[in-house]
mmCIF file of C-alpha atoms in Angstrom:
data_model
loop_
_atom_site.group_PDB
_atom_site.id
_atom_site.type_symbol
_atom_site.label_atom_id
_atom_site.label_comp_id
_atom_site.label_asym_id
_atom_site.label_seq_id
_atom_site.Cartn_x
_atom_site.Cartn_y
_atom_site.Cartn_z
ATOM 1 C CA MET A 210 -14.365 134.391 -37.069
ATOM 2 C CA ARG A 211 -12.253 131.981 -35.133
ATOM 3 C CA ILE A 212 -9.360 132.419 -32.778
ATOM 4 C CA GLU A 213 -6.199 130.698 -33.888
ATOM 5 C CA GLU A 214 -4.869 128.802 -30.891
ATOM 6 C CA PRO A 215 -7.485 129.701 -28.228
ATOM 7 C CA ASN A 216 -6.044 130.213 -24.750
ATOM 8 C CA PRO A 217 -2.499 130.679 -26.097
ATOM 9 C CA PHE A 218 -1.166 131.394 -22.600
ATOM 10 C CA GLY A 219 -3.630 129.242 -20.681
ATOM 11 C CA ALA A 220 -7.312 129.480 -19.921
ATOM 12 C CA THR A 221 -8.760 132.007 -17.519
ATOM 13 C CA SER A 222 -11.518 131.480 -14.966
ATOM 14 C CA ARG A 223 -14.491 133.353 -13.555
ATOM 15 C CA GLU A 224 -12.442 133.871 -10.384
ATOM 16 C CA ALA A 225 -9.507 135.368 -12.311
ATOM 17 C CA ILE A 226 -11.897 137.691 -14.160
ATOM 18 C CA ALA A 227 -13.506 138.757 -10.863
ATOM 19 C CA GLN A 228 -10.052 139.443 -9.386
ATOM 20 C CA PHE A 229 -9.127 141.465 -12.467
ATOM 21 C CA GLU A 230 -12.333 143.522 -12.166
ATOM 22 C CA ALA A 231 -11.742 144.160 -8.461
ATOM 23 C CA ARG A 232 -8.117 145.167 -9.003
ATOM 24 C CA TRP A 233 -8.970 147.607 -11.788
ATOM 25 C CA GLY A 234 -12.332 148.809 -10.453
ATOM 26 C CA VAL A 235 -14.223 147.836 -13.611
ATOM 27 C CA LEU A 236 -17.164 145.608 -14.463
ATOM 28 C CA LEU A 237 -16.520 143.873 -17.772
ATOM 29 C CA PRO A 238 -19.533 143.339 -20.052
ATOM 30 C CA ILE A 239 -20.914 139.792 -19.846
ATOM 31 C CA GLU A 240 -20.338 139.173 -23.559
ATOM 32 C CA TYR A 241 -16.655 140.050 -23.165
ATOM 33 C CA LYS A 242 -16.308 137.837 -20.080
ATOM 34 C CA GLN A 243 -17.704 134.923 -22.096
ATOM 35 C CA PHE A 244 -15.203 135.684 -24.853
ATOM 36 C CA LEU A 245 -12.345 135.619 -22.325
ATOM 37 C CA LEU A 246 -13.571 132.320 -20.892
ATOM 38 C CA SER A 247 -13.662 130.743 -24.348
ATOM 39 C CA SER A 248 -10.467 132.112 -25.889
ATOM 40 C CA ASN A 249 -8.595 134.296 -23.359
ATOM 41 C CA GLY A 250 -6.827 136.256 -26.062
ATOM 42 C CA GLY A 251 -5.382 135.034 -29.301
ATOM 43 C CA TRP A 252 -5.152 135.855 -32.962
ATOM 44 C CA PRO A 253 -8.389 136.111 -34.979
ATOM 45 C CA THR A 254 -8.996 134.801 -38.478
ATOM 46 C CA PRO A 255 -10.175 136.698 -40.463
ATOM 47 C CA ASN A 256 -8.757 139.892 -39.001
ATOM 48 C CA VAL A 257 -9.569 142.926 -41.194
ATOM 49 C CA PHE A 258 -12.188 145.413 -40.013
ATOM 50 C CA GLU A 259 -13.682 148.677 -41.153
ATOM 51 C CA VAL A 260 -13.327 151.850 -39.071
ATOM 52 C CA PRO A 261 -16.157 154.208 -40.095
ATOM 53 C CA GLY A 262 -15.009 157.821 -40.240
ATOM 54 C CA TRP A 263 -11.303 157.039 -39.875
ATOM 55 C CA HIS A 264 -9.603 158.374 -43.000
ATOM 56 C CA GLY A 265 -11.934 156.133 -45.013
ATOM 57 C CA GLN A 266 -9.869 153.148 -43.978
ATOM 58 C CA GLY A 267 -9.985 149.899 -42.124
ATOM 59 C CA SER A 268 -7.393 148.140 -40.042
ATOM 60 C CA VAL A 269 -5.903 144.726 -39.377
ATOM 61 C CA LEU A 270 -6.427 143.180 -35.959
ATOM 62 C CA ASP A 271 -3.266 141.697 -34.509
ATOM 63 C CA ALA A 272 -4.242 140.027 -31.225
ATOM 64 C CA PHE A 273 -6.798 140.051 -28.438
ATOM 65 C CA TYR A 274 -5.472 140.483 -24.904
ATOM 66 C CA GLY A 275 -6.173 137.917 -22.202
ATOM 67 C CA ILE A 276 -6.021 137.467 -18.434
ATOM 68 C CA HIS A 277 -2.931 135.306 -17.911
ATOM 69 C CA ASP A 278 0.702 135.340 -16.841
ATOM 70 C CA GLY A 279 2.051 134.851 -20.379
ATOM 71 C CA ARG A 280 3.732 137.289 -22.739
ATOM 72 C CA LYS A 281 3.241 140.845 -21.447
ATOM 73 C CA THR A 282 2.270 142.306 -24.825
ATOM 74 C CA GLU A 283 -0.718 139.934 -24.912
ATOM 75 C CA ARG A 284 -1.983 140.667 -21.375
ATOM 76 C CA LEU A 285 -5.086 142.689 -20.554
ATOM 77 C CA ASP A 286 -3.621 144.064 -17.322
ATOM 78 C CA ARG A 287 -0.532 145.359 -19.141
ATOM 79 C CA ALA A 288 -2.718 147.002 -21.781
ATOM 80 C CA LEU A 289 -4.614 148.840 -19.041
ATOM 81 C CA GLU A 290 -1.316 150.034 -17.564
ATOM 82 C CA VAL A 291 0.047 151.185 -20.936
ATOM 83 C CA TYR A 292 -3.121 153.034 -21.970
ATOM 84 C CA ASP A 293 -4.068 154.416 -18.546
ATOM 85 C CA GLU A 294 -4.812 158.140 -18.926
ATOM 86 C CA ARG A 295 -4.385 157.823 -22.714
ATOM 87 C CA ILE A 296 -7.777 156.420 -23.693
ATOM 88 C CA PRO A 297 -11.113 157.644 -22.321
ATOM 89 C CA PRO A 298 -11.754 156.229 -18.833
ATOM 90 C CA ASP A 299 -14.942 154.388 -19.797
ATOM 91 C CA LEU A 300 -13.074 152.250 -22.359
ATOM 92 C CA ILE A 301 -10.831 149.209 -21.893
ATOM 93 C CA PRO A 302 -8.321 148.147 -24.557
ATOM 94 C CA ILE A 303 -9.081 144.547 -25.583
ATOM 95 C CA ALA A 304 -6.944 144.097 -28.715
ATOM 96 C CA ASP A 305 -4.342 145.812 -30.838
ATOM 97 C CA ASP A 306 -3.931 146.338 -34.527
ATOM 98 C CA ALA A 307 -0.844 146.043 -36.699
ATOM 99 C CA GLY A 308 -0.193 149.802 -36.469
ATOM 100 C CA GLY A 309 -0.109 150.312 -32.709
ATOM 101 C CA ASN A 310 -3.740 151.357 -32.310
ATOM 102 C CA VAL A 311 -6.143 149.562 -30.001
ATOM 103 C CA VAL A 312 -9.642 148.159 -30.134
ATOM 104 C CA CYS A 313 -11.552 148.973 -26.960
ATOM 105 C CA ILE A 314 -14.782 147.946 -25.300
ATOM 106 C CA GLY A 315 -16.950 150.315 -23.309
ATOM 107 C CA TRP A 316 -17.322 149.105 -19.750
ATOM 108 C CA LYS A 317 -19.812 151.591 -18.286
ATOM 109 C CA GLY A 318 -22.508 154.079 -19.115
ATOM 110 C CA LYS A 319 -23.838 154.621 -22.622
ATOM 111 C CA ARG A 320 -20.725 153.049 -24.152
ATOM 112 C CA ARG A 321 -20.955 149.750 -22.226
ATOM 113 C CA GLY A 322 -20.472 146.764 -24.520
ATOM 114 C CA LYS A 323 -19.788 148.840 -27.642
ATOM 115 C CA ILE A 324 -16.548 148.416 -29.594
ATOM 116 C CA TYR A 325 -14.301 151.363 -30.440
ATOM 117 C CA PHE A 326 -11.096 151.956 -32.381
ATOM 118 C CA TRP A 327 -8.538 154.256 -30.722
ATOM 119 C CA ASP A 328 -6.049 155.955 -33.074
ATOM 120 C CA HIS A 329 -2.710 156.519 -31.361
ATOM 121 C CA GLU A 330 -1.540 158.958 -34.059
ATOM 122 C CA ASP A 331 -3.997 161.567 -32.762
ATOM 123 C CA GLU A 332 -3.605 161.019 -29.021
ATOM 124 C CA LEU A 333 -1.798 164.311 -28.326
ATOM 125 C CA ASP A 334 -3.321 167.768 -28.403
ATOM 126 C CA GLU A 335 -1.648 170.889 -29.793
ATOM 127 C CA ASN A 336 0.311 171.251 -26.508
ATOM 128 C CA GLY A 337 1.651 167.698 -26.626
ATOM 129 C CA LEU A 338 -0.681 166.471 -23.859
ATOM 130 C CA PHE A 339 -2.702 163.264 -23.997
ATOM 131 C CA VAL A 340 -6.332 163.745 -24.988
ATOM 132 C CA THR A 341 -8.812 161.465 -23.313
ATOM 133 C CA ASP A 342 -11.851 162.782 -25.085
ATOM 134 C CA TYR A 343 -13.223 161.097 -28.185
ATOM 135 C CA ARG A 344 -11.502 163.044 -30.983
ATOM 136 C CA ASN A 345 -9.367 159.983 -31.844
ATOM 137 C CA VAL A 346 -11.940 157.293 -30.999
ATOM 138 C CA TYR A 347 -14.270 155.725 -33.569
ATOM 139 C CA LEU A 348 -17.317 153.541 -32.982
ATOM 140 C CA VAL A 349 -16.783 150.241 -34.811
ATOM 141 C CA ALA A 350 -19.639 148.027 -33.568
ATOM 142 C CA LYS A 351 -22.552 148.073 -31.146
ATOM 143 C CA SER A 352 -21.427 144.810 -29.535
ATOM 144 C CA LEU A 353 -18.486 142.445 -29.386
ATOM 145 C CA GLN A 354 -20.380 139.843 -31.415
ATOM 146 C CA GLU A 355 -21.203 142.403 -34.110
ATOM 147 C CA PHE A 356 -17.502 143.299 -34.265
ATOM 148 C CA LEU A 357 -16.410 139.653 -34.480
ATOM 149 C CA ASP A 358 -19.007 138.986 -37.182
ATOM 150 C CA SER A 359 -17.747 141.974 -39.191
ATOM 151 C CA LEU A 360 -14.144 140.748 -39.444
ATOM 152 C CA MET A 361 -13.095 140.097 -43.040
ATOM 153 C CA THR A 362 -10.219 138.624 -44.996
ATOM 154 C CA HIS A 363 -7.984 140.964 -47.003
ATOM 155 C CA GLU A 364 -9.667 139.692 -50.172
ATOM 156 C CA GLU A 365 -13.142 140.471 -48.816
ATOM 157 C CA ALA A 366 -11.986 143.953 -47.785
ATOM 158 C CA ASP A 367 -10.528 144.563 -51.261
ATOM 159 C CA LYS A 368 -13.822 143.498 -52.898
ATOM 160 C CA ARG A 369 -15.749 145.773 -50.516
ATOM 161 C CA ASP A 370 -13.453 148.694 -51.367
ATOM 162 C CA GLN A 371 -13.807 148.053 -55.111
ATOM 163 C CA ALA A 372 -17.589 147.982 -54.777
ATOM 164 C CA LYS A 373 -17.415 151.337 -52.979
ATOM 165 C CA GLY A 374 -15.181 152.735 -55.735
ATOM 166 C CA LYS A 375 -12.075 153.094 -53.571
#
């Protein structure tokens, strides 16, 4: 996996990451901090990933968020604002997919460092209230590196699906 155009809105720094953590009251996993320092967002190639247990499907990663003052839709702080009280509190959205869902990283407890897929289609309960439990969250990888290594091209995903008889 590579990031097309690393640092598309400028590089970040350890100081900017520390300020982000202090502002939001989180402690980002070291692996994710290193990822931010090297790419600070951007568009991955390849970008298809499997979501175990999610309608037997995968998804297409659109972009990773970064810590910068660039386009709002690509900013980590904006993602936290948008998904505040919508995703479980021990997850942080780090990327979005082509369908409006987000890829998250656990930032504390037993989920720290693990990668999850959050399905926005199932974010409301029967009363129309946001659910912040895990009924619409799917474990995708045990680490950021495992997730990045699992990204496939559309052709690779099609071959995988054919091999599985889908």
